[in-house]
C-alpha cells in the first residue's frame, strides 16, 4: 500500500488546460527525480493548469485516474535512453496515434524534455510533436501561453519555434539554461511517499531533495550531463538553509538529500553540512568527487547519520587521466582509509571499456581493488558497481564505437574479480543504450516495433552504427542541437584521450574556451 502527501487536487473542469506529466519508468525512479517534482509543482502553481502524474506502466493519472487521451498536453520526462521504449509502449496502450502525422486536433499534443530529449531526440522524432531542449523553467511558461493561443496546435506546430529551446527536427535550436540559481524553481511541497514496499520507495527514502547546484565544469570526457549543462551554478548558502527549513516543515521529513551535478564541489559544502547538522538535519549525498572530499566533510556527514559514502574512481590512474579525472591512487586510498576508520560503508563506481584499455590495465585495476580491500580491518565495507562505458552525444567520445564482443568478454572475465556479480544483460542493455543515444531518425521504425526486435537485431544495428561512425562522411545526428559546447573543443578533448592528457579544471585554472559561458 502507498500513501502520498502534498499531491495537488484540482477540479479538472475548472482549469483551461490539463497536462499529463509522464515518467516512462517505475514509480521509485519517478519520485526520486527532482526534475519531475519541479515540473509537477511548477505547473500546478498556475491556476489555469492541472498537472497530473502518469508513471509507467500505468497510462492513467495518479490524481484522477484519467486516461492520457483526455489531456490537452502529454509531456514525457526522458531521463534514460531505455525509457524511449517505455514511452512508445505508453502511447500505444493509451490509444493515441503513435505517429504525430496521424494525430488530429482531437488528440493531445505530445511533447518531451529531459536530458535524453535534449541530447538526441532523433530516434523518437516521429512520435513527439515537439521537444524542449534545456531546463524547464526557461521554456514552460512561454510554451503554455502559445498553446493557449492556438485552436489547433498540431496544425500550428511551427508557431512554437518562436520560443527559444523548442525543437522540431529540421530547425536549429540552442539549449536553454538558467544563468543563476536565483532563477531556479524550488519545489517546497515535495510529494511524500509512505510505503513498506521497497519497490516503491524513492532512492533517498525518508528524505526530501535539496538542489545545491546545477551543472559541472570538471570536464570528465565520458559525462554527457557534464558537457551539456555547463557552467556550474550554485545556490546561495543562506537560501539552501531557508529552503531546507521550509521543506522540512511541509514534508515532515528530517533528512535532506543534497542534489547537484557535483555536490562536493559546492564551494561551501562543509559550511552547508555543518549548519544542516546543527539544525538537526540528517544528510544524504549522491556520489562525491574524491578531489573535494575532505576528512572534515566526512566527519560531518558521518555525525549527521551518513552510513555509506559513494565514490567513482572509474579505473586505474592512467585511464582516469585519459577521461580527464586527475585523481591519483593515493588520493583514493587516503579517502577510503579515512572512511573505513569511521566504519562507513563504501560503494565504488568502476568503468570497463575506456578507449585504449588493455587486459593488463584491467589486471592492474583488479590488483588495485585488492590493495584497497586489504586496508579493511575486521570487516568488508566495500561494494562495487562495474559498468561498460557508453559513448554519449555532446562528449569527446561521441565519435567512438561500442565493441560489444570485447566488452562482454571483459565483463565476464574481470567483473567477478572486481567484486561484482556480472549480470548477463548488463552489456546487452548497454549496447541498446548506445544505439538509442547515438542513433538517428532511422531508429523510429525500430522504436515502433521494438517489442518484436530480438537482441540479434540490436547487435546488427549496433554494428552498422559503428561502421557509419568510421566513414569520413559521418555526420552527428544531433548536429542541429547546440548545447553550448563547441565541436572543435570536443575534438581537441577527443585527441587528448589516447595521450592520457589532462585539461585543468577551468574554475581553478584558465578558461578552456569550451563555449559554455557565452
C-alpha positions as MATLAB code, in Angstrom:
seq = 'XXXXXXXXXXXXXXXXXXXXXXXXXXXXXXXXXXXXXXXXXXXXXXXXXXXXXXXXXXXXXXXXXXXXXXXXXXXXXXXXXXXXXXXXXXXXXXXXXXXXXXXXXXXXXXXXXXXXXXXXXXXXXXXXXXXXXXXXXXXXXXXXXXXXXXXXXXXXXXXXXXXXXXXXXXXXXXXXXXXXXXXXXXXXXXXXXXXXXXXXXXXXXXXXXXXXXXXXXXXXXXXXXXXXXXXXXXXXXXXXXXXXXXXXXXXXXXXXXXXXXXXXXXXXXXXXXXXXXXXXXXXXXXXXXXXXXXXXXXXXXXXXXXXXXXXXXXXXXXXXXXXXXXXXXXXXXXXXXXXXXXXXXXXXXXXXXXXXXXXXXXXXXXXXXXXXXXXXXXXXXXXXXXXXXXXXXXXXXXXXXXXXXXXXXXXXXXXXXXXXXXXXXXXXXXXXXXXXXXXXXXXXXXXXXXXXXXXXXXXXXXXXXXXXXXXXXXXXXXXXXXXXXXXXXXXXXXXXXXXXXXXXXXXXXXXXXXXXXX';
ca = [
       0.000    0.000    0.000;
       1.219    3.504   -0.894;
       0.221    6.744    0.805;
       1.107   10.098   -0.709;
       1.120   13.564    0.817;
       1.474   17.025   -0.779;
      -0.224   15.962   -4.009;
      -2.271   18.645   -5.768;
      -6.043   18.323   -6.034;
      -7.944   20.495   -8.510;
     -11.247   20.243  -10.306;
     -10.347   19.286  -13.905;
     -13.479   21.073  -15.144;
     -12.322   24.398  -13.679;
      -8.968   24.693  -15.435;
      -8.177   25.713  -19.004;
      -5.564   23.032  -19.655;
      -4.886   19.538  -18.421;
      -1.250   18.460  -18.536;
      -0.174   14.809  -18.128;
       3.375   14.683  -16.790;
       4.562   11.235  -17.839;
       7.531    9.385  -16.440;
       8.261    6.308  -18.570;
       9.981    4.436  -15.779;
       8.984    2.934  -12.442;
       7.415    4.897   -9.577;
      10.556    4.571   -7.446;
      12.638    6.361  -10.095;
       9.976    8.986  -10.809;
       9.686   10.093   -7.203;
      13.485   10.191   -6.865;
      13.709   12.736   -9.696;
      13.927   16.358   -8.624;
      13.237   17.449  -12.204;
       9.974   15.523  -12.215;
       8.952   17.085   -8.896;
       9.841   20.542  -10.259;
       7.569   20.197  -13.306;
       4.640   18.965  -11.199;
       4.873   21.751   -8.621;
       5.807   24.461  -11.144;
       2.840   23.869  -13.428;
       0.366   23.459  -10.592;
       1.207   26.918   -9.244;
      -0.664   28.198  -12.311;
      -4.410   28.398  -11.732;
      -5.140   27.709  -15.404;
      -3.447   24.276  -15.467;
      -3.892   20.987  -13.704;
      -0.728   18.886  -13.950;
      -1.235   15.210  -13.127;
       1.311   12.388  -12.959;
       1.273    9.307  -15.170;
       4.001    6.822  -14.259;
       4.924    3.671  -16.176;
       3.493    1.075  -16.619;
       0.223    2.948  -15.966;
      -1.432    5.025  -18.678;
      -3.883    6.713  -16.296;
      -3.078    9.574  -13.967;
      -2.468    9.054  -10.283;
      -4.555   12.087   -9.282;
      -7.847   11.419  -11.136;
      -7.275    8.072  -12.923;
      -7.809    9.876  -16.233;
      -6.612    8.311  -19.474;
      -3.845   10.033  -21.435;
      -6.281   10.616  -24.282;
      -8.329   13.175  -22.326;
      -5.408   15.521  -21.625;
      -4.602   18.598  -23.686;
      -0.842   18.078  -23.397;
       1.071   14.879  -22.710;
       4.664   15.555  -21.666;
       7.335   12.885  -21.255;
      10.325   13.352  -18.972;
      13.157   11.352  -20.565;
      15.963   10.665  -18.117;
      17.283    7.413  -19.608;
      17.548    6.284  -23.235;
      15.813    2.958  -22.496;
      12.767    4.989  -21.480;
      12.162    5.667  -25.187;
      10.861    2.099  -25.426;
       8.537    2.511  -22.437;
       7.310    5.848  -23.804;
       6.280    4.193  -27.069;
       4.557    1.436  -25.107;
       2.589    4.003  -23.062;
       1.426    5.806  -26.207;
       0.360    2.569  -27.861;
      -1.644    1.403  -24.851;
      -3.316    4.810  -24.433;
      -4.794    4.559  -27.956;
      -3.195    7.837  -29.012;
      -1.945    7.575  -32.627;
       1.730    6.710  -32.329;
       2.958    8.807  -35.241;
       2.473   12.553  -34.992;
       1.375   12.749  -38.627;
      -1.663   10.600  -37.797;
      -2.944   12.807  -34.980;
      -5.685   15.406  -35.204;
      -6.636   18.378  -33.065;
      -8.766   15.968  -31.019;
      -5.575   14.284  -29.797;
      -3.254   15.648  -27.108;
      -0.106   17.496  -28.113;
       2.789   15.154  -27.303;
       5.972   16.817  -26.048;
       9.193   15.613  -24.424;
      12.033   17.063  -22.376;
      14.783   15.963  -20.022;
      18.461   15.076  -20.544;
      17.871   12.463  -23.262;
      15.427   14.630  -25.210;
      17.985   17.428  -25.001;
      20.966   15.352  -26.125;
      19.499   13.368  -29.029;
      15.733   13.181  -29.623;
      16.048   11.976  -33.238;
      15.293    8.258  -32.575;
      11.775    9.191  -31.388;
      11.163   12.278  -33.521;
       8.240   10.719  -35.439;
       6.258   10.240  -32.216;
       6.837   13.591  -30.481;
       5.257   16.816  -31.749;
       7.987   18.999  -30.266;
      10.910   18.817  -27.847;
      12.057   21.129  -25.053;
      15.835   21.497  -25.119;
      17.206   22.522  -21.745;
      15.894   23.445  -18.317;
      12.126   23.584  -17.868;
      11.892   26.940  -16.071;
      13.215   28.705  -19.174;
      10.605   27.289  -21.548;
       7.384   26.060  -19.917;
       5.501   29.338  -19.352;
       6.086   30.607  -22.891;
       5.110   27.222  -24.295;
       1.830   27.182  -22.333;
       1.000   30.719  -23.420;
       1.494   29.915  -27.119;
      -0.505   26.706  -26.726;
      -3.437   28.639  -25.285;
      -3.384   30.996  -28.289;
      -3.980   28.260  -30.834;
      -7.070   26.195  -31.568;
      -5.126   23.501  -33.382;
      -1.582   23.076  -32.005;
      -0.753   20.218  -34.396;
      -1.589   22.364  -37.423;
       0.130   25.423  -35.946;
       3.131   23.487  -34.618;
       5.708   25.817  -36.166;
       4.333   28.735  -34.138;
       6.110   27.189  -31.152;
       9.500   27.704  -32.795;
       9.383   31.370  -31.751;
      10.144   30.099  -28.228;
      13.874   29.637  -27.516;
      14.545   25.995  -26.668;
      11.693   24.472  -28.692;
      12.972   21.914  -31.185;
      11.367   20.373  -34.245;
      13.744   18.361  -36.487;
      14.881   20.410  -39.456;
      15.269   23.573  -37.364;
      18.324   24.525  -35.323;
      17.930   25.070  -31.583;
      20.071   26.259  -28.677;
      19.805   24.767  -25.212;
      18.154   26.959  -22.564;
      19.723   27.140  -19.107;
      19.094   29.466  -16.190;
      22.084   31.746  -15.698;
      21.740   31.936  -11.935;
      20.286   29.599   -9.326;
      18.300   32.618   -8.135;
      16.102   31.861  -11.157;
      15.766   28.144  -10.362;
      12.400   26.795   -9.270;
      12.491   25.074   -5.901;
       9.602   22.736   -5.055;
       8.938   23.146   -1.344;
       5.806   20.992   -1.298;
       7.589   17.860   -2.429;
       5.460   14.734   -2.654;
       5.949   12.406    0.291;
       5.629    8.667   -0.330;
       4.954    6.321    2.572;
       5.109    2.589    1.927;
       6.672   -0.561    3.349;
       7.188   -1.952   -0.149;
      10.823   -1.325   -1.226;
       9.721   -1.430   -4.888;
       8.043    1.940   -4.409;
      10.422    3.644   -2.005;
      12.371    6.538   -3.606;
      16.161    6.219   -3.809;
      16.635    8.653   -0.920;
      13.838    7.237    1.206;
      12.708    9.320    4.172;
      14.472   12.326    2.598;
      13.474   15.451    0.749;
      15.611   16.791   -2.110;
      17.713   19.958   -1.874;
      19.363   21.253   -5.062;
      22.724   22.796   -4.180;
      23.869   23.399   -7.761;
      23.356   22.668  -11.443;
      25.950   21.707  -13.987;
      29.551   20.587  -13.650;
      32.620   22.040  -15.332;
      35.131   19.335  -14.353;
      35.168   18.023  -17.907;
      35.053   14.237  -17.448;
      35.203   13.087  -21.053;
      32.540   10.375  -20.762;
      29.942   12.517  -18.960;
      27.109   13.840  -21.125;
      25.469   15.896  -18.363;
      28.830   17.459  -17.508;
      29.153   18.700  -21.079;
      25.545   19.773  -21.717;
      24.774   21.651  -18.515;
      27.898   23.762  -18.074;
      28.716   26.111  -16.445;
      28.261   25.138  -12.816;
      25.779   27.338  -10.951;
      25.455   27.367   -7.156;
      22.562   28.124   -4.834;
      23.425   30.620   -2.096;
      24.105   29.038    1.295;
      21.507   31.118    3.118;
      18.896   30.148    0.518;
      19.678   26.454    0.959;
      19.249   26.646    4.726;
      15.977   28.563    4.378;
      14.635   26.098    1.770;
      15.624   23.148    3.955;
      13.652   24.503    6.905;
      10.607   25.287    4.773;
      10.618   21.866    3.124;
      11.062   20.042    6.423;
       8.019   21.854    7.777;
       5.716   20.834    4.911;
       7.055   17.305    4.324;
       7.640   16.244    7.902;
      10.967   14.786    6.842;
      14.112   15.491    8.790;
      16.590   14.050    6.307;
      17.868   16.069    3.361;
      19.385   14.598    0.198;
      21.786   17.035   -1.448;
      21.307   17.123   -5.230;
      23.602   18.598   -7.881;
      25.876   17.870  -10.805;
      28.870   17.793   -8.458;
      27.642   18.129   -4.870;
      31.031   18.042   -3.145;
      32.319   20.777   -5.496;
      29.890   23.184   -3.832;
      32.153   25.996   -2.603;
      30.694   25.970    0.922;
      29.920   22.273    1.228;
      31.434   21.895    4.711;
      29.634   25.004    5.987;
      26.378   23.762    4.469;
      26.631   20.305    6.032;
      27.750   21.704    9.372;
      24.839   24.143    9.540;
      22.333   21.477    8.487;
      23.697   19.194   11.201;
      23.481   21.950   13.812;
      19.861   22.478   12.736;
      19.160   18.781   13.451;
      19.009   17.575    9.844;
      20.314   14.215    8.742;
      22.185   14.346    5.425;
      22.350   12.022    2.410;
      24.501   12.558   -0.672;
      24.960   11.028   -4.130;
      28.434   10.142   -5.421;
      31.105   12.523   -4.106;
      34.163   13.719   -6.008;
      37.347   12.404   -4.430;
      39.170   15.676   -5.206;
      36.887   17.657   -2.903;
      36.100   15.116   -0.185;
      37.974   16.200    2.945;
      38.261   14.445    6.321;
      36.272   17.335    7.799;
      33.420   16.751    5.342;
      33.403   13.014    6.007;
      33.317   13.711    9.765;
      30.274   15.970    9.421;
      28.431   13.527    7.144;
      29.151   10.614    9.471;
      27.990   12.573   12.513;
      24.789   13.587   10.697;
      23.865    9.968   10.063;
      25.527    9.061    6.734;
      26.247    5.312    6.621;
      27.590    4.847    3.075;
      29.950    7.016    1.063;
      29.880    6.639   -2.739;
      32.981    7.379   -4.815;
      33.853    6.973   -8.501;
      37.499    6.014   -9.137;
      36.390    4.657  -12.567;
      39.654    2.814  -13.358;
      43.428    2.848  -12.883;
      45.266    6.155  -12.690;
      46.411    6.198  -16.333;
      42.891    5.653  -17.658;
      41.393    8.102  -15.137;
      43.678   10.728  -16.602;
      42.573    9.813  -20.125;
      38.998   10.543  -19.020;
      40.169   13.859  -17.504;
      39.885   12.767  -13.882;
      43.217   13.824  -12.326;
      42.878   11.660   -9.225;
      45.871    9.676   -8.005;
      45.729    6.227   -6.451;
      46.953    7.706   -3.171;
      44.046   10.217   -3.217;
      41.609    7.320   -3.428;
      43.332    5.172   -0.794;
      43.582    8.050    1.673;
      39.885    8.889    1.311;
      38.807    5.259    1.647;
      41.106    4.662    4.613;
      39.619    7.604    6.460;
      36.072    6.491    5.677;
      36.863    2.995    6.952;
      38.283    4.417   10.171;
      34.830    5.884   10.758;
      33.228    2.490    9.964;
      31.458    3.876    6.899;
      30.379    1.538    4.126;
      31.884    2.369    0.749;
      30.498    1.999   -2.767;
      32.836    2.361   -5.740;
      31.766    3.020   -9.342;
      34.075    1.398  -11.901;
      34.101    1.502  -15.713;
      35.181   -1.105  -18.238;
      35.736   -0.227  -21.895;
      37.659    3.043  -21.682;
      39.399    3.720  -25.031;
      42.885    2.175  -25.276;
      42.158   -0.063  -22.263;
      44.182   -3.304  -22.232;
      43.844   -6.571  -20.330;
      46.947   -5.539  -18.403;
      45.116   -2.367  -17.337;
      42.201   -4.422  -16.030;
      44.554   -6.735  -14.133;
      46.099   -3.622  -12.586;
      42.596   -2.453  -11.608;
      41.901   -5.858  -10.016;
      45.131   -5.602   -8.032;
      44.372   -2.012   -7.024;
      40.971   -3.032   -5.684;
      42.604   -5.951   -3.872;
      45.005   -3.480   -2.254;
      42.094   -1.306   -1.136;
      40.252   -4.317    0.274;
      43.407   -5.226    2.213;
      43.100   -1.971    4.161;
      39.824   -3.042    5.769;
      40.183   -4.305    9.309;
      37.850   -6.988   10.605;
      35.047   -6.272    8.130;
      34.485   -5.789    4.398;
      32.745   -2.451    3.883;
      33.382   -2.093    0.118;
      30.918   -2.819   -2.671;
      31.489   -2.134   -6.339;
      29.333   -1.308   -9.334;
      31.028   -2.186  -12.629;
      29.537   -0.915  -15.869;
      30.512   -0.702  -19.548;
      31.460    2.749  -20.778;
      28.881    4.004  -23.283;
      29.918    6.777  -25.725;
      27.374    9.603  -25.450;
      26.387   12.622  -27.606;
      27.953   16.033  -26.952;
      31.035   14.446  -25.338;
      34.558   13.844  -26.639;
      33.545   10.187  -27.031;
      30.673   10.884  -29.430;
      32.766    9.655  -32.388;
      33.751    6.435  -30.553;
      32.421    2.933  -31.243;
      30.940    0.428  -28.791;
      32.606   -3.003  -29.041;
      30.002   -5.401  -27.694;
      32.036   -8.605  -28.028;
      35.141   -7.123  -26.391;
      33.113   -5.655  -23.523;
      31.207   -8.900  -22.954;
      34.477  -10.794  -22.715;
      35.979   -8.263  -20.307;
      32.882   -8.140  -18.075;
      32.748  -11.923  -17.799;
      36.454  -12.253  -17.049;
      37.051   -9.271  -14.819;
      33.648   -8.377  -13.374;
      33.748  -11.106  -10.692;
      37.387  -10.272   -9.887;
      36.292   -6.673   -9.306;
      33.871   -7.986   -6.659;
      30.899   -7.524   -8.922;
      28.321  -10.153   -9.719;
      28.156   -9.972  -13.501;
      24.632   -9.533  -14.813;
      24.045  -11.375  -18.079;
      22.039   -8.493  -19.550;
      24.415   -5.763  -18.391;
      26.350   -5.415  -21.671;
      23.266   -6.171  -23.783;
      21.421   -3.274  -22.171;
      24.497   -1.087  -22.655;
      24.534   -1.865  -26.388;
      20.867   -0.904  -26.721;
      21.532    2.298  -24.766;
      24.453    3.071  -27.094;
      22.214    2.651  -30.136;
      19.401    4.774  -28.699;
      21.734    7.563  -27.587;
      23.807    7.655  -30.798;
      21.255    6.765  -33.493;
      19.321    8.975  -35.872;
      15.842    9.188  -37.343;
      16.238    5.737  -38.897;
      15.560    4.291  -35.433;
      11.941    5.490  -35.424;
      10.872    2.378  -37.328;
      12.705    0.218  -34.801;
      11.062    2.054  -31.907;
       7.602    1.463  -33.348;
       8.135   -2.307  -33.371;
      10.689   -2.621  -30.559;
       8.635   -5.260  -28.724;
       9.276   -7.575  -31.690;
      13.003   -6.845  -32.012;
      15.377   -9.555  -30.746;
      18.848   -8.908  -29.393;
      20.498  -10.268  -32.533;
      18.729   -7.451  -34.409;
      20.011   -4.862  -31.933;
      23.507   -6.293  -32.382;
      23.299   -5.839  -36.178;
      22.057   -2.272  -35.740;
      24.980   -1.557  -33.396;
      27.476   -2.961  -35.895;
      26.002   -0.812  -38.652;
      26.195    2.292  -36.435;
      29.846    1.555  -35.643;
      30.629    1.324  -39.370;
      28.809    4.611  -40.068;
      30.926    6.384  -37.456;
      34.105    5.275  -39.207;
      33.140    6.891  -42.516;
      34.733   10.285  -43.327;
      31.261   11.491  -44.356;
      29.703   10.657  -40.961;
      27.568   13.479  -39.528;
      26.393   13.651  -35.944;
      22.598   13.070  -35.931;
      22.164   15.774  -33.267;
      24.072   18.455  -35.212;
      21.049   20.806  -35.121;
      21.147   20.911  -31.314;
      23.549   23.434  -29.802;
      24.159   22.616  -26.130;
      26.705   25.416  -25.783;
      29.896   23.386  -26.085;
      31.984   23.760  -29.241;
      32.507   20.784  -31.541;
      36.097   21.960  -32.039;
      36.633   21.806  -28.268;
      35.223   18.277  -28.102;
      37.509   17.241  -30.968;
      40.571   18.516  -29.104;
      39.429   16.712  -25.959;
      38.963   13.547  -28.009;
      42.539   13.762  -29.248;
      43.820   14.060  -25.661;
      42.255   10.731  -24.636;
      44.902    8.453  -26.134;
      47.647   10.721  -24.758;
      46.200   10.476  -21.210;
      46.418   14.269  -21.224;
      44.573   16.386  -18.651;
      42.633   19.600  -19.306;
      42.830   21.517  -15.993;
      39.605   22.483  -14.219;
      38.596   25.911  -15.503;
      37.342   27.037  -12.089;
      40.861   26.903  -10.644;
      42.839   27.464  -13.859;
      42.408   29.352  -17.115;
      39.300   29.264  -19.277;
      39.390   26.292  -21.678;
      37.275   28.143  -24.271;
      34.679   25.354  -24.454;
      31.962   27.893  -25.305;
      29.534   27.192  -22.474;
      29.879   30.551  -20.712;
      28.960   32.627  -23.775;
];
